Short mmCIF file of C-alpha atoms and ligand atoms in Angstrom, two decimals:
data_model
loop_
_atom_site.label_atom_id
_atom_site.label_comp_id
_atom_site.label_asym_id
_atom_site.label_seq_id
_atom_site.Cartn_x
_atom_site.Cartn_y
_atom_site.Cartn_z
CA MET A 216 106.74 61.22 104.07
CA SER A 217 103.86 63.33 102.74
CA THR A 218 104.55 66.16 100.30
CA ALA A 219 103.63 68.78 102.92
CA THR A 220 106.06 67.23 105.41
CA SER A 221 108.86 66.99 102.90
CA GLU A 222 108.30 70.61 101.88
CA ALA A 223 108.59 71.66 105.51
CA ALA A 224 111.62 69.40 105.97
CA VAL A 225 113.63 70.91 103.09
CA VAL A 226 112.87 74.43 104.29
CA ASP A 227 113.75 73.54 107.91
CA ALA A 228 117.11 72.10 106.80
CA VAL A 229 118.31 75.44 105.38
CA PRO A 230 120.11 77.88 107.71
CA LYS A 231 118.19 81.19 107.76
CA GLN A 232 121.13 83.28 108.95
CA LEU A 233 123.97 85.18 107.29
CA TYR A 234 127.09 83.15 106.49
CA ILE A 235 130.14 85.24 107.39
CA GLY A 236 133.68 84.03 108.08
CA GLY A 237 132.49 80.42 108.33
CA GLU A 238 129.85 81.23 110.96
CA TRP A 239 126.08 81.39 110.71
CA ARG A 240 124.83 84.51 112.45
CA ASP A 241 121.75 86.69 112.77
CA ALA A 242 121.61 90.10 111.12
CA SER A 243 123.14 92.74 113.41
CA GLY A 244 119.85 94.66 113.48
CA GLY A 245 117.91 91.47 114.27
CA GLY A 246 115.70 91.99 111.20
CA THR A 247 114.32 89.31 108.89
CA LEU A 248 112.77 89.20 105.44
CA PRO A 249 109.94 86.91 104.33
CA VAL A 250 110.31 84.30 101.59
CA GLU A 251 107.13 83.71 99.61
CA ASP A 252 105.82 80.76 97.59
CA PRO A 253 104.72 82.39 94.30
CA ALA A 254 102.23 79.58 93.67
CA THR A 255 100.22 80.47 96.77
CA GLY A 256 101.39 83.91 97.85
CA GLU A 257 102.05 82.46 101.32
CA THR A 258 105.17 83.09 103.39
CA ILE A 259 107.38 79.99 103.63
CA CYS A 260 109.85 81.28 106.23
CA GLU A 261 111.93 84.31 107.19
CA VAL A 262 115.68 84.79 106.61
CA ALA A 263 118.12 87.32 108.05
CA ASP A 264 117.91 90.86 106.67
CA ALA A 265 121.53 92.07 106.55
CA THR A 266 122.50 95.64 107.41
CA PRO A 267 125.33 97.64 105.80
CA GLU A 268 127.45 96.70 108.88
CA ASP A 269 126.87 93.01 108.13
CA ALA A 270 127.89 93.64 104.52
CA LYS A 271 131.14 95.20 105.72
CA ALA A 272 131.73 92.25 108.07
CA ALA A 273 131.25 89.86 105.14
CA LEU A 274 133.82 91.76 103.07
CA ASP A 275 136.19 91.85 106.08
CA ALA A 276 135.95 88.04 106.23
CA ALA A 277 136.58 87.66 102.50
CA CYS A 278 139.60 89.99 102.64
CA ALA A 279 141.03 88.23 105.70
CA ALA A 280 140.87 84.86 103.93
CA GLN A 281 142.18 86.03 100.53
CA ARG A 282 145.95 85.63 100.94
CA GLU A 283 145.85 82.13 102.43
CA TRP A 284 143.18 80.97 99.99
CA ALA A 285 145.18 82.19 96.96
CA ALA A 286 148.11 80.10 98.22
CA THR A 287 146.19 76.81 98.52
CA PRO A 288 147.33 74.06 96.14
CA PRO A 289 145.20 73.96 92.97
CA ASN A 290 144.56 70.26 93.69
CA GLN A 291 142.81 71.25 96.92
CA ARG A 292 140.58 73.84 95.23
CA SER A 293 139.80 71.37 92.45
CA GLU A 294 138.87 68.62 94.92
CA ILE A 295 136.51 70.88 96.88
CA LEU A 296 134.71 71.77 93.65
CA TYR A 297 134.49 68.15 92.56
CA ARG A 298 133.05 67.14 95.94
CA ALA A 299 130.51 69.95 95.57
CA PHE A 300 129.64 68.71 92.07
CA GLU A 301 128.91 65.26 93.50
CA ALA A 302 127.03 66.63 96.51
CA LEU A 303 124.76 68.74 94.30
CA GLN A 304 123.85 65.64 92.33
CA GLU A 305 123.26 63.59 95.47
CA ARG A 306 120.98 66.27 96.95
CA ALA A 307 119.29 67.24 93.68
CA ASP A 308 115.81 66.23 94.85
CA GLU A 309 115.77 68.29 98.04
CA LEU A 310 117.51 71.31 96.45
CA ALA A 311 115.08 71.20 93.50
CA LEU A 312 112.07 71.13 95.83
CA LEU A 313 113.48 74.07 97.78
CA MET A 314 113.94 76.03 94.54
CA THR A 315 110.42 75.28 93.33
CA LEU A 316 109.01 76.43 96.67
CA GLU A 317 110.67 79.85 96.59
CA MET A 318 110.81 80.46 92.82
CA GLY A 319 107.82 78.58 91.41
CA LYS A 320 109.27 76.69 88.44
CA ALA A 321 108.08 73.11 87.83
CA ILE A 322 110.00 70.52 89.83
CA LYS A 323 111.41 68.90 86.66
CA GLU A 324 112.84 72.28 85.65
CA SER A 325 114.33 72.77 89.10
CA LYS A 326 116.02 69.35 88.82
CA ALA A 327 117.40 70.39 85.42
CA GLU A 328 118.76 73.59 86.95
CA ILE A 329 120.52 71.68 89.75
CA ALA A 330 122.13 69.41 87.13
CA TYR A 331 123.20 72.50 85.13
CA ALA A 332 124.46 74.24 88.29
CA ALA A 333 126.52 71.17 89.25
CA GLU A 334 128.18 71.15 85.82
CA PHE A 335 129.88 74.48 86.61
CA PHE A 336 131.54 72.89 89.64
CA ARG A 337 132.70 69.93 87.53
CA TRP A 338 134.00 72.21 84.77
CA PHE A 339 135.85 74.58 87.10
CA SER A 340 137.25 71.75 89.20
CA GLY A 341 139.18 70.94 86.00
CA GLU A 342 140.00 74.56 85.26
CA ALA A 343 141.61 74.99 88.71
CA LEU A 344 144.39 72.67 87.47
CA ARG A 345 144.95 74.45 84.16
CA ILE A 346 145.84 78.01 85.24
CA ASP A 347 149.06 78.67 83.39
CA GLY A 348 151.44 81.37 82.16
CA TYR A 349 154.44 81.41 79.86
CA TYR A 350 158.10 82.24 79.48
CA LYS A 351 159.66 83.37 76.22
CA VAL A 352 162.65 85.05 74.69
CA ALA A 353 161.89 88.68 73.85
CA GLY A 354 162.22 89.82 70.25
CA ASN A 355 165.54 91.53 70.90
CA GLY A 356 166.98 88.25 72.18
CA ALA A 357 168.40 89.99 75.23
CA SER A 358 165.60 89.84 77.78
CA ARG A 359 163.00 87.32 78.76
CA VAL A 360 159.21 87.64 79.19
CA LEU A 361 157.57 85.82 82.10
CA VAL A 362 153.77 85.95 82.27
CA MET A 363 151.88 84.69 85.31
CA ARG A 364 148.15 84.53 86.12
CA GLN A 365 147.04 85.40 89.65
CA PRO A 366 143.66 85.55 91.39
CA VAL A 367 142.00 88.92 90.97
CA GLY A 368 141.21 89.11 94.72
CA PRO A 369 138.06 89.57 96.82
CA CYS A 370 134.88 89.57 94.70
CA TYR A 371 131.27 90.67 95.18
CA PHE A 372 128.55 88.69 93.42
CA ILE A 373 124.93 89.80 92.99
CA THR A 374 122.59 87.12 91.58
CA PRO A 375 118.97 87.10 90.29
CA TRP A 376 115.93 85.03 91.31
CA ASN A 377 115.29 83.27 87.98
CA PHE A 378 118.09 80.66 88.23
CA PRO A 379 118.79 80.89 91.99
CA ASN A 380 121.32 78.05 92.08
CA ALA A 381 123.06 78.02 88.68
CA MET A 382 123.67 81.79 88.60
CA GLY A 383 125.53 81.22 91.88
CA THR A 384 127.66 78.23 90.82
CA ARG A 385 128.54 79.96 87.52
CA LYS A 386 130.34 82.66 89.57
CA ILE A 387 131.41 80.70 92.69
CA GLY A 388 132.93 77.86 90.60
CA PRO A 389 135.50 79.97 88.71
CA ALA A 390 136.23 82.16 91.75
CA VAL A 391 137.04 79.10 93.89
CA ALA A 392 139.12 77.61 91.05
CA ALA A 393 141.09 80.84 90.58
CA GLY A 394 141.75 81.33 94.31
CA CYS A 395 139.44 84.31 94.92
CA THR A 396 137.34 84.90 98.04
CA MET A 397 133.85 86.33 97.74
CA VAL A 398 130.69 87.84 99.18
CA VAL A 399 127.44 86.73 97.51
CA LYS A 400 124.09 88.52 97.69
CA PRO A 401 121.22 86.49 96.20
CA ALA A 402 117.92 88.06 95.10
CA GLN A 403 115.55 88.69 98.00
CA GLN A 404 112.83 86.47 96.46
CA THR A 405 115.11 83.39 96.41
CA PRO A 406 117.63 83.44 99.27
CA LEU A 407 117.08 79.82 100.36
CA SER A 408 118.79 78.18 97.35
CA MET A 409 121.95 80.24 97.95
CA LEU A 410 121.97 79.58 101.71
CA ALA A 411 121.61 75.85 101.00
CA LEU A 412 124.46 76.06 98.48
CA ALA A 413 126.70 77.79 101.04
CA LYS A 414 125.97 75.04 103.56
CA LEU A 415 126.78 72.39 100.97
CA LEU A 416 130.11 74.07 100.12
CA GLU A 417 130.95 74.37 103.82
CA GLU A 418 130.34 70.62 104.18
CA CYS A 419 132.53 69.98 101.13
CA GLY A 420 135.48 71.63 102.89
CA LEU A 421 135.46 75.21 101.60
CA PRO A 422 137.48 77.07 104.27
CA PRO A 423 135.86 79.81 106.41
CA GLY A 424 135.79 83.27 104.81
CA VAL A 425 136.23 82.08 101.22
CA LEU A 426 132.47 82.30 100.60
CA ASN A 427 130.26 84.70 102.56
CA VAL A 428 126.52 85.10 101.96
CA ILE A 429 124.37 88.06 102.91
CA THR A 430 120.61 88.15 102.34
CA SER A 431 118.81 91.47 102.45
CA LYS A 432 115.72 93.35 101.40
CA SER A 433 117.80 96.53 100.88
CA SER A 434 120.08 95.46 98.05
CA SER A 435 121.44 98.91 97.30
CA ALA A 436 122.08 99.71 100.99
CA VAL A 437 124.17 96.55 101.54
CA SER A 438 125.89 96.70 98.15
CA ALA A 439 127.07 100.34 98.28
CA PRO A 440 129.59 99.90 101.14
CA ILE A 441 131.05 96.79 99.53
CA ILE A 442 131.39 98.32 96.05
CA SER A 443 132.97 101.50 97.41
CA ASP A 444 135.47 99.64 99.61
CA PRO A 445 139.01 99.89 98.16
CA ARG A 446 139.75 96.28 99.18
CA LEU A 447 137.18 94.90 96.72
CA ARG A 448 138.72 93.88 93.39
CA LYS A 449 135.83 92.56 91.34
CA LEU A 450 132.08 92.95 90.89
CA SER A 451 130.17 90.26 89.00
CA PHE A 452 126.46 90.84 88.48
CA THR A 453 123.65 88.88 86.83
CA GLY A 454 120.36 90.72 86.50
CA SER A 455 118.60 93.45 84.58
CA THR A 456 120.35 95.91 82.29
CA GLU A 457 118.81 98.77 84.28
CA VAL A 458 120.46 97.71 87.56
CA GLY A 459 123.65 96.65 85.72
CA LYS A 460 124.13 100.20 84.44
CA LYS A 461 123.81 101.63 87.96
CA LEU A 462 126.36 99.13 89.27
CA ILE A 463 128.84 99.88 86.45
CA ALA A 464 128.59 103.57 87.40
CA GLN A 465 129.27 102.76 91.07
CA ALA A 466 132.15 100.45 90.12
CA ALA A 467 133.78 103.20 88.06
CA ASP A 468 134.90 105.00 91.22
CA GLN A 469 137.29 102.17 92.13
CA VAL A 470 137.95 101.20 88.48
CA LEU A 471 136.66 97.77 89.53
CA ASN A 472 137.00 94.76 87.29
CA VAL A 473 133.35 94.06 86.30
CA SER A 474 131.49 91.17 84.71
CA MET A 475 127.89 91.87 83.70
CA GLU A 476 125.34 89.26 82.61
CA LEU A 477 122.34 91.41 81.78
CA GLY A 478 118.99 91.33 80.05
CA GLY A 479 118.10 90.03 76.59
CA ASN A 480 115.54 90.32 73.80
CA ALA A 481 116.30 87.13 71.88
CA PRO A 482 115.06 86.90 68.28
CA PHE A 483 114.09 83.43 67.02
CA LEU A 484 114.40 83.31 63.21
CA ILE A 485 112.66 80.62 61.15
CA PHE A 486 113.40 80.56 57.44
CA GLU A 487 111.13 79.01 54.85
CA ASP A 488 113.54 76.09 54.30
CA ALA A 489 113.63 75.19 58.03
CA ASP A 490 112.50 71.84 59.44
CA LEU A 491 109.26 73.14 60.99
CA ASP A 492 108.92 70.20 63.40
CA ALA A 493 112.38 70.95 64.76
CA ALA A 494 111.62 74.68 64.88
CA VAL A 495 108.46 74.11 66.96
CA GLU A 496 110.40 71.80 69.29
CA GLY A 497 113.21 74.37 69.63
CA ALA A 498 110.70 77.18 70.12
CA MET A 499 109.11 75.32 73.05
CA LEU A 500 112.49 75.05 74.73
CA ALA A 501 113.67 78.57 73.93
CA LYS A 502 110.35 80.13 74.97
CA MET A 503 109.01 78.01 77.80
CA ARG A 504 112.16 77.03 79.72
CA ASN A 505 111.79 78.62 83.15
CA ILE A 506 108.24 79.89 82.39
CA GLY A 507 109.83 82.32 79.92
CA GLU A 508 111.67 83.94 82.84
CA ALA A 509 115.12 83.47 81.34
CA CYS A 510 117.54 86.00 79.86
CA THR A 511 117.93 83.54 76.97
CA SER A 512 114.18 83.24 76.45
CA ALA A 513 113.03 83.68 72.83
CA ASN A 514 111.36 87.08 73.06
CA ARG A 515 110.06 87.36 69.49
CA PHE A 516 109.57 84.94 66.63
CA HIS A 517 110.45 86.27 63.19
CA VAL A 518 109.07 83.73 60.73
CA ALA A 519 109.20 83.61 56.90
CA GLU A 520 105.77 84.76 55.71
CA PRO A 521 104.79 81.52 53.90
CA VAL A 522 105.16 79.47 57.10
CA ALA A 523 104.34 82.09 59.80
CA GLU A 524 100.69 81.16 60.29
CA GLU A 525 101.33 77.42 60.34
CA PHE A 526 104.15 77.91 62.85
CA ALA A 527 101.94 80.07 65.12
CA GLN A 528 99.15 77.45 65.02
CA ARG A 529 101.47 74.55 65.78
CA LEU A 530 103.22 76.44 68.58
CA ALA A 531 99.81 77.35 70.04
CA GLU A 532 98.76 73.67 70.04
CA ARG A 533 101.87 72.74 72.00
CA MET A 534 101.61 75.69 74.39
CA GLY A 535 97.93 75.00 75.00
CA ALA A 536 98.71 71.40 76.00
CA LEU A 537 101.03 72.45 78.85
CA LYS A 538 99.77 71.83 82.36
CA VAL A 539 99.95 74.98 84.48
CA GLY A 540 99.98 74.68 88.26
CA ARG A 541 101.97 74.63 91.47
CA GLY A 542 105.42 73.41 90.46
CA THR A 543 105.70 70.87 93.29
CA ASP A 544 103.28 68.58 91.39
CA GLU A 545 105.44 66.29 89.17
CA SER A 546 102.88 66.43 86.34
CA VAL A 547 102.98 70.25 86.09
CA ASP A 548 104.88 71.82 83.17
CA ILE A 549 104.53 75.51 83.94
CA GLY A 550 104.56 77.21 87.33
CA PRO A 551 103.59 80.74 88.36
CA LEU A 552 105.49 83.94 87.57
CA ILE A 553 107.68 85.23 90.38
CA ASP A 554 105.36 87.96 91.68
CA GLU A 555 102.43 90.24 90.88
CA ASP A 556 104.69 92.95 89.42
CA GLN A 557 106.07 90.50 86.87
CA ARG A 558 102.60 89.19 86.01
CA SER A 559 101.25 92.73 85.56
CA LYS A 560 104.15 93.59 83.26
CA VAL A 561 103.46 90.52 81.09
CA ALA A 562 99.71 91.34 80.97
CA GLU A 563 100.48 94.95 80.01
CA LEU A 564 102.71 93.89 77.09
CA VAL A 565 100.07 91.47 75.77
CA ASP A 566 97.28 94.06 76.09
CA ASP A 567 99.40 96.66 74.28
CA ALA A 568 100.08 94.26 71.36
CA VAL A 569 96.40 93.28 71.07
CA ALA A 570 95.29 96.93 71.21
CA LYS A 571 97.67 97.61 68.31
CA GLY A 572 96.22 94.78 66.19
CA ALA A 573 97.88 91.49 67.24
CA THR A 574 95.65 88.41 67.43
CA LYS A 575 95.52 86.04 70.39
CA VAL A 576 96.17 82.60 68.89
CA ILE A 577 96.01 81.12 72.38
CA GLY A 578 96.06 82.39 75.97
CA GLY A 579 96.47 86.07 76.70
CA GLU A 580 95.08 86.20 80.22
CA ARG A 581 95.87 85.87 83.90
CA LEU A 582 94.68 82.62 85.46
CA ASP A 583 92.27 82.76 88.40
CA GLY A 584 93.07 81.65 91.91
CA SER A 585 95.96 82.25 94.28
CA GLY A 586 99.50 82.63 92.94
CA TYR A 587 100.83 84.58 89.98
CA PHE A 588 99.79 82.36 87.08
CA TYR A 589 99.59 83.55 83.47
CA ALA A 590 98.33 81.43 80.56
CA PRO A 591 100.84 80.25 77.92
CA THR A 592 100.20 82.70 75.08
CA VAL A 593 100.86 82.95 71.35
CA LEU A 594 100.24 86.25 69.56
CA GLY A 595 99.95 86.36 65.76
CA ASP A 596 100.33 89.25 63.29
CA VAL A 597 102.17 91.34 65.86
CA PRO A 598 102.68 94.89 64.54
CA GLY A 599 106.18 96.37 64.51
CA ASP A 600 105.36 99.06 67.08
CA ALA A 601 104.15 96.60 69.76
CA ARG A 602 106.18 96.93 72.99
CA VAL A 603 106.31 93.15 73.30
CA LEU A 604 108.84 93.06 70.43
CA ARG A 605 111.16 95.62 72.06
CA GLU A 606 110.97 94.89 75.78
CA GLU A 607 112.11 91.80 77.67
CA ILE A 608 108.85 89.88 78.36
CA PHE A 609 110.02 87.44 81.06
CA GLY A 610 106.86 85.38 80.78
CA PRO A 611 105.15 82.63 78.73
CA VAL A 612 104.27 84.82 75.75
CA ALA A 613 105.37 84.17 72.13
CA PRO A 614 104.81 87.03 69.66
CA VAL A 615 105.01 85.92 66.01
CA LYS A 616 105.79 88.33 63.18
CA GLY A 617 106.32 87.51 59.48
CA PHE A 618 109.27 88.57 57.33
CA ALA A 619 109.67 88.76 53.55
CA SER A 620 113.43 88.37 53.10
CA GLU A 621 116.65 87.32 54.83
CA GLU A 622 117.80 90.95 54.95
CA GLU A 623 114.57 92.01 56.64
CA ALA A 624 114.87 89.16 59.17
CA VAL A 625 118.46 90.02 60.13
CA ALA A 626 117.69 93.75 60.33
CA ALA A 627 114.70 93.06 62.60
CA ALA A 628 116.76 90.69 64.77
CA ASN A 629 119.49 93.31 65.28
CA ASP A 630 117.08 96.20 65.85
CA THR A 631 117.49 96.19 69.64
CA GLU A 632 119.89 97.54 72.25
CA TYR A 633 120.28 93.96 73.55
CA GLY A 634 122.64 91.30 72.18
CA LEU A 635 122.60 88.18 74.34
CA VAL A 636 121.39 85.30 72.17
CA ALA A 637 119.56 84.58 68.90
CA TYR A 638 118.09 81.36 67.48
CA VAL A 639 118.23 80.47 63.79
CA TYR A 640 116.36 77.66 62.02
CA THR A 641 117.35 76.88 58.43
CA ARG A 642 118.56 73.84 56.47
CA ASP A 643 120.70 75.93 54.13
CA ILE A 644 124.32 75.86 55.36
CA LYS A 645 125.33 78.98 53.45
CA ARG A 646 122.43 80.96 54.82
CA ALA A 647 123.10 79.61 58.32
CA LEU A 648 126.67 80.89 58.31
CA ARG A 649 125.76 84.19 56.64
CA VAL A 650 123.06 84.90 59.24
CA CYS A 651 125.24 83.78 62.19
CA GLU A 652 127.97 86.18 61.05
CA ALA A 653 125.50 89.06 60.71
CA LEU A 654 123.70 88.67 64.07
CA GLU A 655 124.85 91.05 66.81
CA THR A 656 124.68 88.65 69.75
CA GLY A 657 127.15 86.87 72.02
CA MET A 658 125.50 83.46 71.45
CA ILE A 659 123.45 81.74 68.75
CA GLY A 660 121.40 78.55 68.84
CA LEU A 661 121.63 77.18 65.29
CA ASN A 662 118.80 74.67 64.80
CA GLN A 663 118.88 74.35 68.59
CA GLY A 664 116.59 75.91 71.19
CA ILE A 665 119.00 75.94 74.11
CA VAL A 666 122.56 77.30 74.35
CA SER A 667 123.41 77.02 78.08
CA ASN A 668 126.41 74.74 78.62
CA ALA A 669 129.05 74.93 81.37
CA GLY A 670 131.81 74.26 78.84
CA ALA A 671 130.83 77.15 76.55
CA PRO A 672 131.32 80.93 76.96
CA PHE A 673 127.97 82.40 78.04
CA GLY A 674 127.49 86.15 77.66
CA GLY A 675 126.24 89.02 75.60
CA VAL A 676 127.26 92.04 73.54
CA LYS A 677 125.71 95.54 73.36
CA GLN A 678 123.61 96.21 76.50
CA SER A 679 123.40 92.50 77.37
CA GLY A 680 126.71 92.51 79.17
CA ILE A 681 130.45 92.47 79.58
CA GLY A 682 132.49 89.28 79.92
CA ARG A 683 131.76 85.56 79.67
CA GLU A 684 130.82 82.87 82.20
CA GLY A 685 131.75 79.20 81.69
CA GLY A 686 133.83 77.74 78.88
CA ASN A 687 137.57 78.30 78.46
CA GLU A 688 136.94 82.02 78.96
CA GLY A 689 135.14 81.73 82.33
CA ILE A 690 138.21 81.51 84.55
CA ASP A 691 139.84 84.53 82.85
CA GLU A 692 137.30 86.81 84.54
CA PHE A 693 138.88 85.87 87.89
CA LEU A 694 142.56 86.13 86.96
CA GLU A 695 144.92 89.06 86.51
CA THR A 696 147.84 88.84 84.12
CA LYS A 697 151.24 89.90 85.50
CA TYR A 698 154.26 90.32 83.24
CA VAL A 699 157.84 90.25 84.52
CA ALA A 700 160.57 91.66 82.24
CA ILE A 701 163.75 89.71 82.96
CA ASN A 702 167.32 90.75 82.32
CA VAL A 703 169.38 87.59 81.76
P1 LIG B 194 117.31 92.75 88.97
O1 LIG B 194 116.13 93.46 89.45
O2 LIG B 194 118.34 93.49 88.22
O3 LIG B 194 117.96 92.07 90.28
C1 LIG B 194 119.09 91.26 90.20
C2 LIG B 194 119.85 91.33 91.49
O4 LIG B 194 120.30 92.67 91.70
C3 LIG B 194 119.04 90.97 92.73
O5 LIG B 194 119.89 90.31 93.63
C4 LIG B 194 118.64 92.34 93.26
O6 LIG B 194 118.37 92.36 94.63
C5 LIG B 194 119.88 93.13 92.98
N1 LIG B 194 119.69 94.57 92.91
C6 LIG B 194 118.61 95.25 92.46
N2 LIG B 194 118.85 96.58 92.54
C7 LIG B 194 120.09 96.73 93.06
C8 LIG B 194 120.90 97.86 93.40
N3 LIG B 194 120.48 99.11 93.21
N4 LIG B 194 122.13 97.64 93.92
C9 LIG B 194 122.58 96.38 94.12
N5 LIG B 194 121.86 95.27 93.82
C10 LIG B 194 120.64 95.45 93.29
O7 LIG B 194 116.95 91.51 88.05
P2 LIG B 194 115.95 90.32 88.36
O8 LIG B 194 114.58 90.83 88.15
O9 LIG B 194 116.27 89.66 89.64
O10 LIG B 194 116.36 89.28 87.23
C11 LIG B 194 115.88 89.34 85.97
C12 LIG B 194 116.89 89.99 85.03
O11 LIG B 194 118.12 89.26 85.05
C13 LIG B 194 116.44 89.93 83.59
O12 LIG B 194 116.67 91.15 82.94
C14 LIG B 194 117.31 88.83 82.99
O13 LIG B 194 117.47 88.93 81.60
C15 LIG B 194 118.57 89.00 83.74
N6 LIG B 194 119.38 87.77 83.70
C16 LIG B 194 120.48 87.74 82.92
C17 LIG B 194 121.24 86.59 82.83
C18 LIG B 194 122.46 86.55 81.97
O14 LIG B 194 123.27 85.64 82.16
N7 LIG B 194 122.66 87.47 81.04
C19 LIG B 194 120.86 85.45 83.54
C20 LIG B 194 119.72 85.50 84.34
C21 LIG B 194 118.99 86.68 84.41
P3 LIG B 194 116.84 92.38 95.17
O15 LIG B 194 116.33 91.02 94.97
O16 LIG B 194 116.95 92.74 96.59
O17 LIG B 194 116.11 93.40 94.36
#
C-alpha cells in the first residue's frame, strides 16, 4: 500500500458524523466543517458541524444513560477500559497517521502520544476497581460515620488540538471508571482523532449514550446550552487560560464542578553545578516535544551566567540538526505549526525579542513553501521585557536568559501568572529540594525533561488550572463524597 493510499484509507475509516446515543448521525442542520492538513494547507475531509440542538441531543443521551451506567459492576467498566487500552496499542499505527494528518506532529511523536493515551485507559481500568469509602465510630461513640463515593453524573469535556487523543483519554478514562456519562467536544482542527477514539470505544463494548461526541466550528454556540443545562454535573476543560476563564464564569451559574487544565509558561532552570549534557538532553525534550505546542513546553531557559552561552550554543547545535518537514515522513523530527495564526504569533514573539536586543543563535524565521513551518530557534541574551518570556510561545523557540544567583532564578521562575510545570537541573540535593519547595507550580521535572505520566497527578496552580488528571487523584474529579450519619 502506498503512503498516499494508506493516508486516504485511515481517513476513510473514520466516521465523519456526530456520535449521539450510540448512533452515528449527520448534524441536524446538514452542515460540515473542513479538516485541514497543516503541512500542506489542503482539506483532508469534512466532518459534521453540530448545532445547539445536536448539543442538547447529546446531553439528553448522556443523561438518559447515567443511572444505568452508574449501576454497572466495576469489573465491567474496568474490562471495557482494558480492552480499549489493548485496542489503542493494536491500532497505534493507523491512529498515529490520522493524528499526524490533522495535527501535523511527526509520526514518531504521534505514536508516542497514542502510547501515552492508552496508558490512561490501563491506569483507570485499575482505578475502577478501587473506588472505596469507609465506616467508623464517631468520636462520641454513639453514632457511626459511613462515607461513600458516587459518580458525579453527566459530564461535558472540551479538548484542545495539541494532544488530540491523550487529552481525550485523560478525561474519558476516569469518567468511565467512576460511572459517569459524558459529551465530548474536540477542537475543530482535530476532530478525527476523537471520532476514531469513539468508534474504538464503541467496538470495545462501551454502551450507547455513555460517550457522545459532537464536532463543531461554533464551540461557544454548542457549549452554552450544555453548560447552562441543570442536568449537567461537571465541566472538564483543557485549553487556553483565556477560554478557561470564560467557561468558569459560565459554570458559576449552575455551581458546576469544574476541572481546568490551562496554559503554562514553564521555566527551565539550569544551575552552574548541573550536568550540562543531561540539561541539553532534557531541554530538547521539554522544548521540542510536540513542536513546542505543549502546555508543558519549556517556555524560557534561565541559566546560570557562567554556563548560559555554552548551553545556548549546544542547544542550538541540537535544534539545528532536527529535520523539519511533513510529519508523515518517518525521518522527520519536527512538523508544521497548527495554523497560520499560531505561526504568526510565534514570529511576532521572536521579532519582539530581537527588536529589544536578543540575538538569534539559530533559526528565527518562517520556512518557505506550503504549510505552517517555523525554524527551530534559539534566542540568546533575551532582555527581561521581551514578550517571549511572559507569554506562552507554543512553538519551537527557546529563549535563554542568564541569572546570577539562586534567589534571582527562583524569583524569575515564579514571576508569572501561570503555574503548571517547571524544570530544574542541578546536582546539589539540598539546592534541588530548596528550589522545588520554592517553585509555584503543580509539577516539577527534576533533572528530567518530561513529567507526563498516567500514574501521576497532572495539573497546575495559579492561572494554569484547577484539579488534577491521572494519578491517584484523577478519579476523585469524577466522584462525589456522601456521608451518612447513623444512629445505632
Ligand atoms: P483553546 O483555544 O482554549 O481551545 C481549546 C478548546 O476549547 C477547543 O476545543 C475549542 O474549540 C474550545 N473553545 C474555544 N473557545 C470556546 C468557547 N468560548 N466556549 C467553549 N469552547 C471553546 O486552546 P487551544 O488553542 O486549542 O489549545 C492550546 C492551549 O491549551 C494552550 O494554552 C495550552 O497550554 C493548553 N493546554 C493545556 C493542557 C493542560 O493539561 N494544562 C494540555 C494541553 C493544552 P474550537 O476548536 O472550536 O475553537
